mmCIF file of C-alpha atoms and ligand atoms in Angstrom:
data_model
loop_
_atom_site.group_PDB
_atom_site.id
_atom_site.type_symbol
_atom_site.label_atom_id
_atom_site.label_comp_id
_atom_site.label_asym_id
_atom_site.label_seq_id
_atom_site.Cartn_x
_atom_site.Cartn_y
_atom_site.Cartn_z
ATOM 1 C CA MET A 553 -33.592 -204.380 163.953
ATOM 2 C CA GLU A 554 -32.876 -205.078 167.627
ATOM 3 C CA VAL A 555 -32.844 -201.358 168.370
ATOM 4 C CA LEU A 556 -36.366 -200.439 167.296
ATOM 5 C CA PRO A 557 -37.613 -197.951 169.934
ATOM 6 C CA LEU A 558 -40.775 -199.954 170.608
ATOM 7 C CA PRO A 559 -41.999 -198.536 173.954
ATOM 8 C CA GLU A 560 -41.533 -194.971 172.696
ATOM 9 C CA LEU A 561 -43.316 -195.723 169.396
ATOM 10 C CA VAL A 562 -46.199 -197.351 171.260
ATOM 11 C CA LYS A 563 -46.499 -194.284 173.496
ATOM 12 C CA LEU A 564 -46.495 -191.839 170.588
ATOM 13 C CA ALA A 565 -48.899 -193.976 168.539
ATOM 14 C CA SER A 566 -51.265 -194.055 171.548
ATOM 15 C CA GLU A 567 -51.048 -190.285 171.828
ATOM 16 C CA VAL A 568 -52.009 -189.945 168.159
ATOM 17 C CA LEU A 569 -54.913 -192.347 168.578
ATOM 18 C CA GLU A 570 -56.164 -190.596 171.688
ATOM 19 C CA THR A 571 -55.830 -187.037 170.433
ATOM 20 C CA ALA A 572 -56.690 -187.289 166.725
ATOM 21 C CA PRO A 573 -58.433 -190.607 165.925
ATOM 22 C CA GLY A 574 -60.633 -188.960 163.309
ATOM 23 C CA GLU A 575 -57.582 -187.948 161.279
ATOM 24 C CA ALA A 576 -55.776 -191.233 161.807
ATOM 25 C CA PHE A 577 -58.665 -193.389 160.580
ATOM 26 C CA GLN A 578 -59.818 -191.210 157.670
ATOM 27 C CA TYR A 579 -58.276 -190.718 154.238
ATOM 28 C CA ALA A 580 -55.791 -187.887 154.207
ATOM 29 C CA PRO A 581 -57.133 -184.889 152.234
ATOM 30 C CA ILE A 582 -57.602 -185.753 148.564
ATOM 31 C CA GLY A 583 -56.244 -183.388 145.911
ATOM 32 C CA ARG A 584 -52.491 -182.867 145.457
ATOM 33 C CA HIS A 585 -51.857 -183.863 149.068
ATOM 34 C CA LEU A 586 -48.098 -183.851 149.682
ATOM 35 C CA GLY A 587 -48.318 -185.606 153.058
ATOM 36 C CA ASN A 588 -48.948 -184.686 156.702
ATOM 37 C CA PRO A 589 -47.934 -180.974 156.960
ATOM 38 C CA HIS A 590 -46.455 -181.418 160.438
ATOM 39 C CA LEU A 591 -44.301 -184.304 159.185
ATOM 40 C CA ARG A 592 -43.222 -182.363 156.102
ATOM 41 C CA ALA A 593 -42.191 -179.452 158.318
ATOM 42 C CA GLU A 594 -40.097 -181.838 160.440
ATOM 43 C CA ILE A 595 -38.483 -183.461 157.377
ATOM 44 C CA ALA A 596 -37.824 -179.978 156.024
ATOM 45 C CA ARG A 597 -35.969 -179.103 159.232
ATOM 46 C CA PHE A 598 -34.085 -182.423 159.164
ATOM 47 C CA HIS A 599 -32.866 -181.730 155.599
ATOM 48 C CA GLY A 600 -32.711 -177.940 155.498
ATOM 49 C CA ALA A 601 -35.249 -177.889 152.634
ATOM 50 C CA GLU A 602 -38.575 -176.103 152.115
ATOM 51 C CA PRO A 603 -41.684 -178.166 153.056
ATOM 52 C CA ASP A 604 -43.458 -177.559 149.752
ATOM 53 C CA ARG A 605 -40.648 -179.360 147.912
ATOM 54 C CA ILE A 606 -41.321 -182.520 149.944
ATOM 55 C CA PHE A 607 -43.673 -185.353 149.014
ATOM 56 C CA VAL A 608 -44.205 -188.133 151.610
ATOM 57 C CA GLY A 609 -45.365 -191.610 150.572
ATOM 58 C CA ASN A 610 -45.577 -195.217 151.768
ATOM 59 C CA GLY A 611 -41.901 -196.087 152.153
ATOM 60 C CA SER A 612 -39.110 -194.840 149.937
ATOM 61 C CA LEU A 613 -39.317 -197.733 147.487
ATOM 62 C CA GLN A 614 -42.904 -196.791 146.648
ATOM 63 C CA VAL A 615 -41.807 -193.175 146.262
ATOM 64 C CA LEU A 616 -39.026 -194.340 143.931
ATOM 65 C CA ASP A 617 -41.624 -196.261 141.927
ATOM 66 C CA LEU A 618 -43.787 -193.140 141.584
ATOM 67 C CA LEU A 619 -40.737 -191.072 140.662
ATOM 68 C CA ALA A 620 -39.662 -193.600 138.015
ATOM 69 C CA GLY A 621 -43.215 -193.531 136.603
ATOM 70 C CA HIS A 622 -43.022 -189.747 136.450
ATOM 71 C CA LEU A 623 -39.545 -189.504 134.923
ATOM 72 C CA LEU A 624 -40.009 -192.352 132.443
ATOM 73 C CA GLY A 625 -43.679 -191.824 131.629
ATOM 74 C CA GLY A 626 -44.783 -190.638 128.251
ATOM 75 C CA GLY A 627 -41.856 -191.111 125.870
ATOM 76 C CA GLY A 628 -40.340 -194.237 124.293
ATOM 77 C CA PRO A 629 -37.786 -196.423 126.098
ATOM 78 C CA SER A 630 -35.209 -194.166 127.740
ATOM 79 C CA PRO A 631 -31.904 -195.127 129.241
ATOM 80 C CA VAL A 632 -31.478 -195.033 132.987
ATOM 81 C CA TYR A 633 -27.891 -195.210 134.200
ATOM 82 C CA VAL A 634 -27.171 -196.813 137.558
ATOM 83 C CA GLU A 635 -24.150 -197.914 139.547
ATOM 84 C CA ALA A 636 -23.075 -201.527 138.926
ATOM 85 C CA PRO A 637 -23.638 -203.134 141.341
ATOM 86 C CA THR A 638 -26.750 -201.366 142.621
ATOM 87 C CA TYR A 639 -29.880 -202.069 144.698
ATOM 88 C CA ASP A 640 -31.663 -204.814 142.742
ATOM 89 C CA ARG A 641 -35.213 -203.726 143.553
ATOM 90 C CA ALA A 642 -34.483 -200.219 142.267
ATOM 91 C CA TRP A 643 -33.222 -201.270 138.840
ATOM 92 C CA ARG A 644 -36.086 -203.713 138.443
ATOM 93 C CA ILE A 645 -38.553 -200.881 139.148
ATOM 94 C CA PHE A 646 -36.887 -198.761 136.470
ATOM 95 C CA GLU A 647 -37.184 -201.604 133.959
ATOM 96 C CA ARG A 648 -40.826 -202.126 134.844
ATOM 97 C CA HIS A 649 -41.459 -198.493 133.902
ATOM 98 C CA GLY A 650 -39.819 -199.025 130.513
ATOM 99 C CA GLY A 651 -36.329 -197.765 131.401
ATOM 100 C CA ARG A 652 -33.393 -199.320 129.538
ATOM 101 C CA VAL A 653 -31.165 -199.793 132.578
ATOM 102 C CA VAL A 654 -27.407 -199.613 132.017
ATOM 103 C CA GLY A 655 -24.869 -200.249 134.786
ATOM 104 C CA VAL A 656 -21.829 -198.005 135.185
ATOM 105 C CA PRO A 657 -18.880 -199.574 137.039
ATOM 106 C CA LEU A 658 -18.658 -198.729 140.712
ATOM 107 C CA GLU A 659 -15.210 -198.078 142.185
ATOM 108 C CA GLY A 660 -14.071 -197.894 145.807
ATOM 109 C CA ASP A 661 -14.927 -194.164 145.885
ATOM 110 C CA GLY A 662 -18.150 -194.305 143.901
ATOM 111 C CA VAL A 663 -19.265 -194.553 140.290
ATOM 112 C CA ASP A 664 -16.659 -194.288 137.500
ATOM 113 C CA VAL A 665 -17.554 -190.755 136.410
ATOM 114 C CA GLU A 666 -15.549 -190.957 133.177
ATOM 115 C CA ALA A 667 -17.425 -194.120 132.134
ATOM 116 C CA LEU A 668 -20.684 -192.313 132.915
ATOM 117 C CA ARG A 669 -19.538 -189.325 130.844
ATOM 118 C CA ALA A 670 -18.881 -191.620 127.883
ATOM 119 C CA LEU A 671 -22.405 -193.067 128.135
ATOM 120 C CA VAL A 672 -24.061 -189.695 128.624
ATOM 121 C CA SER A 673 -22.189 -188.292 125.617
ATOM 122 C CA GLU A 674 -23.768 -191.024 123.496
ATOM 123 C CA GLN A 675 -27.272 -190.702 124.949
ATOM 124 C CA VAL A 676 -28.574 -188.477 127.722
ATOM 125 C CA PRO A 677 -30.491 -190.624 130.245
ATOM 126 C CA ALA A 678 -33.918 -190.063 131.752
ATOM 127 C CA PHE A 679 -31.967 -190.019 135.021
ATOM 128 C CA PHE A 680 -28.921 -191.368 136.826
ATOM 129 C CA TYR A 681 -29.662 -193.293 140.014
ATOM 130 C CA THR A 682 -27.112 -193.366 142.827
ATOM 131 C CA ILE A 683 -26.949 -194.453 146.461
ATOM 132 C CA PRO A 684 -24.164 -192.088 147.533
ATOM 133 C CA ASP A 685 -23.845 -193.068 151.207
ATOM 134 C CA PHE A 686 -22.991 -196.618 152.340
ATOM 135 C CA GLN A 687 -24.358 -198.048 149.125
ATOM 136 C CA ASN A 688 -26.582 -201.110 149.049
ATOM 137 C CA PRO A 689 -25.077 -203.594 148.141
ATOM 138 C CA SER A 690 -21.391 -202.588 148.302
ATOM 139 C CA GLY A 691 -21.063 -200.196 151.266
ATOM 140 C CA VAL A 692 -19.202 -197.754 148.977
ATOM 141 C CA CYS A 693 -19.480 -193.980 149.609
ATOM 142 C CA LEU A 694 -19.278 -191.510 146.754
ATOM 143 C CA SER A 695 -16.275 -189.226 147.401
ATOM 144 C CA GLY A 696 -16.682 -185.458 147.708
ATOM 145 C CA GLU A 697 -14.721 -184.944 144.497
ATOM 146 C CA LYS A 698 -16.945 -187.350 142.545
ATOM 147 C CA ARG A 699 -20.085 -185.759 143.994
ATOM 148 C CA ARG A 700 -19.024 -182.437 142.536
ATOM 149 C CA ALA A 701 -18.013 -184.045 139.205
ATOM 150 C CA LEU A 702 -21.377 -185.832 138.928
ATOM 151 C CA VAL A 703 -23.387 -182.721 139.561
ATOM 152 C CA ALA A 704 -21.258 -180.803 137.030
ATOM 153 C CA LEU A 705 -21.869 -183.587 134.472
ATOM 154 C CA ALA A 706 -25.641 -183.458 135.069
ATOM 155 C CA GLU A 707 -25.494 -179.692 134.593
ATOM 156 C CA GLU A 708 -23.431 -179.974 131.398
ATOM 157 C CA PHE A 709 -25.706 -182.559 129.747
ATOM 158 C CA GLY A 710 -29.004 -181.620 131.386
ATOM 159 C CA PHE A 711 -30.088 -184.809 133.142
ATOM 160 C CA VAL A 712 -31.649 -185.559 136.518
ATOM 161 C CA ILE A 713 -29.784 -187.305 139.354
ATOM 162 C CA VAL A 714 -31.830 -189.383 141.802
ATOM 163 C CA GLU A 715 -29.938 -189.867 145.078
ATOM 164 C CA ASP A 716 -31.352 -192.555 147.360
ATOM 165 C CA THR A 717 -30.213 -191.989 150.946
ATOM 166 C CA PRO A 718 -31.687 -194.514 153.434
ATOM 167 C CA TYR A 719 -28.327 -195.226 155.140
ATOM 168 C CA ARG A 720 -26.967 -191.680 155.168
ATOM 169 C CA ARG A 721 -27.423 -191.054 158.904
ATOM 170 C CA LEU A 722 -25.913 -194.417 159.879
ATOM 171 C CA ARG A 723 -22.365 -193.055 159.997
ATOM 172 C CA PHE A 724 -20.024 -194.549 162.589
ATOM 173 C CA HIS A 725 -16.733 -193.028 161.400
ATOM 174 C CA GLY A 726 -15.627 -189.915 159.498
ATOM 175 C CA ALA A 727 -17.507 -186.798 158.498
ATOM 176 C CA ASP A 728 -20.683 -186.437 156.436
ATOM 177 C CA LEU A 729 -20.243 -185.758 152.728
ATOM 178 C CA PRO A 730 -22.570 -183.217 151.094
ATOM 179 C CA LEU A 731 -25.898 -184.364 149.726
ATOM 180 C CA LEU A 732 -25.786 -184.103 145.939
ATOM 181 C CA ALA A 733 -28.885 -181.903 146.214
ATOM 182 C CA SER A 734 -26.854 -179.373 148.185
ATOM 183 C CA LEU A 735 -24.453 -179.142 145.216
ATOM 184 C CA GLY A 736 -26.857 -179.462 142.318
ATOM 185 C CA GLY A 737 -29.909 -177.260 142.703
ATOM 186 C CA ASP A 738 -32.915 -178.364 140.675
ATOM 187 C CA ARG A 739 -31.259 -181.267 138.891
ATOM 188 C CA VAL A 740 -31.132 -183.560 141.952
ATOM 189 C CA VAL A 741 -34.032 -185.409 143.563
ATOM 190 C CA THR A 742 -33.319 -186.767 147.060
ATOM 191 C CA ILE A 743 -35.140 -189.874 148.250
ATOM 192 C CA GLY A 744 -35.231 -190.377 152.026
ATOM 193 C CA SER A 745 -36.612 -193.042 154.352
ATOM 194 C CA LEU A 746 -37.408 -193.512 158.025
ATOM 195 C CA SER A 747 -36.994 -197.296 157.731
ATOM 196 C CA LYS A 748 -33.427 -197.459 159.040
ATOM 197 C CA ILE A 749 -33.603 -194.560 161.480
ATOM 198 C CA LEU A 750 -37.006 -194.991 163.156
ATOM 199 C CA SER A 751 -39.148 -197.930 162.009
ATOM 200 C CA PRO A 752 -39.436 -199.852 158.730
ATOM 201 C CA GLY A 753 -43.008 -200.894 159.519
ATOM 202 C CA LEU A 754 -44.283 -197.315 159.562
ATOM 203 C CA ARG A 755 -43.571 -197.243 155.791
ATOM 204 C CA VAL A 756 -42.634 -193.586 155.622
ATOM 205 C CA GLY A 757 -40.422 -192.412 152.779
ATOM 206 C CA TYR A 758 -40.184 -189.156 150.872
ATOM 207 C CA ALA A 759 -38.825 -187.301 147.867
ATOM 208 C CA ILE A 760 -37.370 -183.800 147.873
ATOM 209 C CA GLY A 761 -37.223 -182.052 144.517
ATOM 210 C CA THR A 762 -38.879 -179.032 142.970
ATOM 211 C CA LYS A 763 -42.365 -177.906 144.044
ATOM 212 C CA ALA A 764 -43.688 -179.014 140.645
ATOM 213 C CA LEU A 765 -42.176 -182.472 141.107
ATOM 214 C CA ALA A 766 -43.741 -182.855 144.568
ATOM 215 C CA ILE A 767 -47.168 -182.042 143.094
ATOM 216 C CA SER A 768 -46.684 -184.477 140.191
ATOM 217 C CA LEU A 769 -45.796 -187.251 142.647
ATOM 218 C CA ALA A 770 -48.833 -186.409 144.780
ATOM 219 C CA GLU A 771 -51.075 -186.667 141.711
ATOM 220 C CA LEU A 772 -49.580 -190.008 140.697
ATOM 221 C CA ALA A 773 -49.893 -191.280 144.283
ATOM 222 C CA GLU A 774 -53.543 -190.292 144.443
ATOM 223 C CA ASP A 775 -54.212 -192.202 141.213
ATOM 224 C CA THR A 776 -52.373 -195.214 142.662
ATOM 225 C CA TYR A 777 -53.440 -195.507 146.311
ATOM 226 C CA LEU A 778 -55.557 -192.402 147.100
ATOM 227 C CA THR A 779 -53.521 -191.418 150.172
ATOM 228 C CA ALA A 780 -50.694 -192.763 152.265
ATOM 229 C CA SER A 781 -51.487 -193.877 155.836
ATOM 230 C CA PRO A 782 -52.340 -190.815 157.991
ATOM 231 C CA LEU A 783 -51.699 -192.866 161.149
ATOM 232 C CA SER A 784 -48.131 -193.711 160.149
ATOM 233 C CA GLN A 785 -47.370 -190.168 159.100
ATOM 234 C CA ALA A 786 -48.776 -188.719 162.338
ATOM 235 C CA VAL A 787 -46.643 -191.115 164.414
ATOM 236 C CA ALA A 788 -43.593 -190.209 162.344
ATOM 237 C CA ALA A 789 -44.273 -186.490 162.848
ATOM 238 C CA LYS A 790 -44.542 -186.934 166.613
ATOM 239 C CA SER A 791 -41.368 -189.014 166.627
ATOM 240 C CA PHE A 792 -39.422 -186.169 165.045
ATOM 241 C CA GLU A 793 -41.025 -183.654 167.378
ATOM 242 C CA HIS A 794 -40.108 -185.677 170.492
ATOM 243 C CA GLY A 795 -36.519 -186.262 169.393
ATOM 244 C CA LEU A 796 -37.118 -189.973 168.796
ATOM 245 C CA VAL A 797 -35.568 -189.950 165.314
ATOM 246 C CA ASP A 798 -32.360 -188.360 166.625
ATOM 247 C CA SER A 799 -32.155 -190.705 169.610
ATOM 248 C CA THR A 800 -32.836 -193.762 167.409
ATOM 249 C CA ILE A 801 -30.048 -192.716 165.037
ATOM 250 C CA ARG A 802 -27.700 -192.499 168.039
ATOM 251 C CA SER A 803 -28.702 -195.898 169.408
ATOM 252 C CA VAL A 804 -28.583 -197.627 165.995
ATOM 253 C CA ASN A 805 -25.096 -196.217 165.387
ATOM 254 C CA THR A 806 -23.866 -197.240 168.846
ATOM 255 C CA PHE A 807 -25.261 -200.723 168.210
ATOM 256 C CA LEU A 808 -23.855 -201.137 164.691
ATOM 257 C CA GLU A 809 -20.408 -199.570 165.068
ATOM 258 C CA PRO A 810 -18.750 -202.599 166.748
ATOM 259 C CA ARG A 811 -20.407 -204.925 164.225
ATOM 260 C CA HIS A 812 -19.029 -202.817 161.380
ATOM 261 C CA ASP A 813 -15.525 -202.675 162.879
ATOM 262 C CA ALA A 814 -15.374 -206.430 163.523
ATOM 263 C CA ALA A 815 -16.748 -207.166 160.041
ATOM 264 C CA VAL A 816 -14.203 -204.886 158.341
ATOM 265 C CA ALA A 817 -11.319 -206.466 160.274
ATOM 266 C CA ALA A 818 -12.469 -210.012 159.415
ATOM 267 C CA VAL A 819 -13.116 -209.327 155.727
ATOM 268 C CA ALA A 820 -9.864 -207.374 155.282
ATOM 269 C CA GLN A 821 -7.941 -210.234 156.839
ATOM 270 C CA VAL A 822 -9.589 -212.922 154.716
ATOM 271 C CA PHE A 823 -10.228 -211.107 151.418
ATOM 272 C CA GLY A 824 -7.559 -208.329 151.479
ATOM 273 C CA ASP A 825 -7.925 -205.899 148.578
ATOM 274 C CA ASP A 826 -11.056 -207.680 147.322
ATOM 275 C CA LEU A 827 -12.972 -205.695 149.961
ATOM 276 C CA LEU A 828 -14.384 -202.868 147.821
ATOM 277 C CA ALA A 829 -14.349 -200.181 150.520
ATOM 278 C CA VAL A 830 -14.291 -199.610 154.259
ATOM 279 C CA PRO A 831 -17.681 -197.905 154.542
ATOM 280 C CA GLY A 832 -17.577 -196.373 158.022
ATOM 281 C CA GLY A 833 -21.359 -196.770 158.248
ATOM 282 C CA GLY A 834 -24.490 -198.416 156.877
ATOM 283 C CA TYR A 835 -25.333 -202.115 156.728
ATOM 284 C CA PHE A 836 -23.077 -203.690 154.083
ATOM 285 C CA LEU A 837 -19.586 -204.662 152.994
ATOM 286 C CA GLY A 838 -18.977 -205.603 149.350
ATOM 287 C CA VAL A 839 -16.371 -208.084 148.096
ATOM 288 C CA LEU A 840 -15.390 -208.733 144.487
ATOM 289 C CA ALA A 841 -13.324 -211.913 144.507
ATOM 290 C CA ASP A 842 -11.869 -214.398 142.034
ATOM 291 C CA CYS A 843 -14.005 -217.503 141.744
ATOM 292 C CA ALA A 844 -13.181 -220.516 139.608
ATOM 293 C CA VAL A 845 -16.732 -221.932 139.571
ATOM 294 C CA ALA A 846 -20.100 -220.642 138.339
ATOM 295 C CA GLU A 847 -22.129 -218.484 140.725
ATOM 296 C CA ASP A 848 -24.856 -221.127 141.200
ATOM 297 C CA GLU A 849 -22.284 -223.690 142.256
ATOM 298 C CA PHE A 850 -20.624 -221.229 144.629
ATOM 299 C CA MET A 851 -23.955 -220.304 146.208
ATOM 300 C CA ALA A 852 -24.914 -223.936 146.677
ATOM 301 C CA SER A 853 -21.560 -224.682 148.365
ATOM 302 C CA ALA A 854 -21.946 -221.581 150.569
ATOM 303 C CA ARG A 855 -25.429 -222.731 151.544
ATOM 304 C CA ASP A 856 -24.091 -226.185 152.402
ATOM 305 C CA ALA A 857 -21.518 -224.469 154.593
ATOM 306 C CA GLY A 858 -24.356 -222.632 156.380
ATOM 307 C CA VAL A 859 -23.981 -219.212 154.702
ATOM 308 C CA LEU A 860 -26.991 -217.771 152.858
ATOM 309 C CA LEU A 861 -26.006 -215.050 150.408
ATOM 310 C CA ALA A 862 -28.026 -212.862 148.072
ATOM 311 C CA ARG A 863 -27.129 -213.612 144.451
ATOM 312 C CA GLY A 864 -24.338 -211.146 143.644
ATOM 313 C CA SER A 865 -25.070 -210.958 139.908
ATOM 314 C CA ALA A 866 -28.647 -209.782 140.661
ATOM 315 C CA PHE A 867 -27.149 -206.440 141.675
ATOM 316 C CA TYR A 868 -25.742 -205.955 138.154
ATOM 317 C CA PRO A 869 -28.295 -204.847 135.562
ATOM 318 C CA GLY A 870 -27.290 -206.079 132.107
ATOM 319 C CA ALA A 871 -23.528 -206.105 132.425
ATOM 320 C CA ARG A 872 -22.352 -208.808 134.824
ATOM 321 C CA PRO A 873 -19.205 -208.495 136.914
ATOM 322 C CA THR A 874 -16.049 -209.434 135.033
ATOM 323 C CA PRO A 875 -16.021 -213.178 134.141
ATOM 324 C CA GLY A 876 -14.197 -215.213 136.768
ATOM 325 C CA ARG A 877 -15.078 -212.635 139.424
ATOM 326 C CA LEU A 878 -17.851 -212.944 141.944
ATOM 327 C CA PHE A 879 -19.606 -210.145 143.829
ATOM 328 C CA MET A 880 -20.754 -210.774 147.407
ATOM 329 C CA ARG A 881 -22.885 -208.478 149.554
ATOM 330 C CA LEU A 882 -22.019 -209.088 153.180
ATOM 331 C CA PRO A 883 -24.609 -207.508 155.505
ATOM 332 C CA PHE A 884 -23.121 -207.040 158.961
ATOM 333 C CA GLN A 885 -26.107 -205.377 160.625
ATOM 334 C CA ALA A 886 -28.106 -208.511 161.426
ATOM 335 C CA LEU A 887 -25.318 -210.730 162.774
ATOM 336 C CA THR A 888 -23.321 -210.629 165.988
ATOM 337 C CA GLU A 889 -19.584 -210.074 165.574
ATOM 338 C CA ASP A 890 -18.876 -213.768 166.196
ATOM 339 C CA GLU A 891 -21.523 -214.963 163.746
ATOM 340 C CA PHE A 892 -20.208 -212.650 161.034
ATOM 341 C CA VAL A 893 -16.559 -213.634 161.531
ATOM 342 C CA ALA A 894 -17.459 -217.339 161.454
ATOM 343 C CA GLY A 895 -19.481 -216.823 158.250
ATOM 344 C CA VAL A 896 -16.635 -214.983 156.505
ATOM 345 C CA ARG A 897 -14.177 -217.765 157.355
ATOM 346 C CA ARG A 898 -16.567 -220.361 155.936
ATOM 347 C CA LEU A 899 -16.987 -218.319 152.745
ATOM 348 C CA ALA A 900 -13.233 -218.111 152.296
ATOM 349 C CA GLU A 901 -12.997 -221.914 152.620
ATOM 350 C CA VAL A 902 -15.752 -222.353 150.036
ATOM 351 C CA LEU A 903 -13.937 -220.054 147.611
ATOM 352 C CA GLN A 904 -10.672 -221.988 147.848
HETATM 353 C C1 PLP B 1522 -31.066 -198.279 148.612
HETATM 354 C C2 PLP B 1522 -32.398 -198.593 149.162
HETATM 355 N N1 PLP B 1522 -33.457 -197.862 148.770
HETATM 356 C C3 PLP B 1522 -34.686 -198.099 149.270
HETATM 357 C C4 PLP B 1522 -34.917 -199.089 150.188
HETATM 358 C C5 PLP B 1522 -36.319 -199.313 150.689
HETATM 359 O O1 PLP B 1522 -36.588 -198.526 151.783
HETATM 360 P P1 PLP B 1522 -38.089 -198.303 152.352
HETATM 361 O O2 PLP B 1522 -38.219 -199.225 153.502
HETATM 362 O O3 PLP B 1522 -38.116 -196.856 152.729
HETATM 363 O O4 PLP B 1522 -39.048 -198.608 151.252
HETATM 364 C C6 PLP B 1522 -33.858 -199.866 150.636
HETATM 365 C C7 PLP B 1522 -34.110 -200.946 151.614
HETATM 366 O O5 PLP B 1522 -33.337 -201.780 151.921
HETATM 367 C C8 PLP B 1522 -32.568 -199.615 150.114
HETATM 368 O O6 PLP B 1522 -31.500 -200.330 150.491
#
């Protein structure tokens, strides 16, 4: 990320090292430790949640792994329902913990809630996993109406929703939609991350759920890696305190907005209605296009044309996209406007 606030992070890290080296270089306290209290207070303020409902770990993916272990532990194989497509690392984690992962079709305004209802009516899942804001890999945002319908469904059938929100603050256009947790009380666990809004290398991610859940995650974490890095958490706490998270969000959004706008214009022109959604934020655009050849062949031709793509089908657990259709994740955050536009034109040529 070109907009990492390096000088400011160096300054705050030095402050931590100068003022509290003993804390930074020791284990954090052992025994149901939820994370640096100062950091949890800052995250609580950031989210409008109580600090004792917050568990902080080493990056949000690790927290998701602990959460999956907690929610899937104990019983036999349980279904986990996810959006299709969804973040590939997440569904693989769920499978590793014994989850039977089933994809539910994703539409331009979020998951197909009626299809989810049909699945849930057959078997209630251990949890439903969603990335409601600027989804990885499609860029889709869950509409306000569907957020309410999802939470009502979870209430009706008694299952947990896990909402993963690393891109939520990267909004360039439009107004925020409510966190599912703000609509769903105890049934929703929110996963958050500082990777996209401060620094990915700090590896700071967190879960917000019930107090009991936070303690269970802390116990699992202690059995897995004793404690998360006190140095990272102290730097993250200071960054919140000094307004560095807010200012980084502003600079990331200012940096990414023109990339997003140019990417949307180029993809809409070349792929028309095959663009799944105009995200208004985040890192990704998703395209579901007709393709006469097999995915491997398409990827090889794209590579020959100088475009490296993630394998689209890897984002679909179990059910693949409709035969003859090809899903492409187009990340616009790491390319200049010109590079992105040139890449999209080459992809369109490959597809023809
Ligand atoms: C949806 C989603 N969840 C989690 C992660 C991992 O984030 P972290 O760096 O906090 O582990 C990513 C990273 O790309 C992501 O896209």
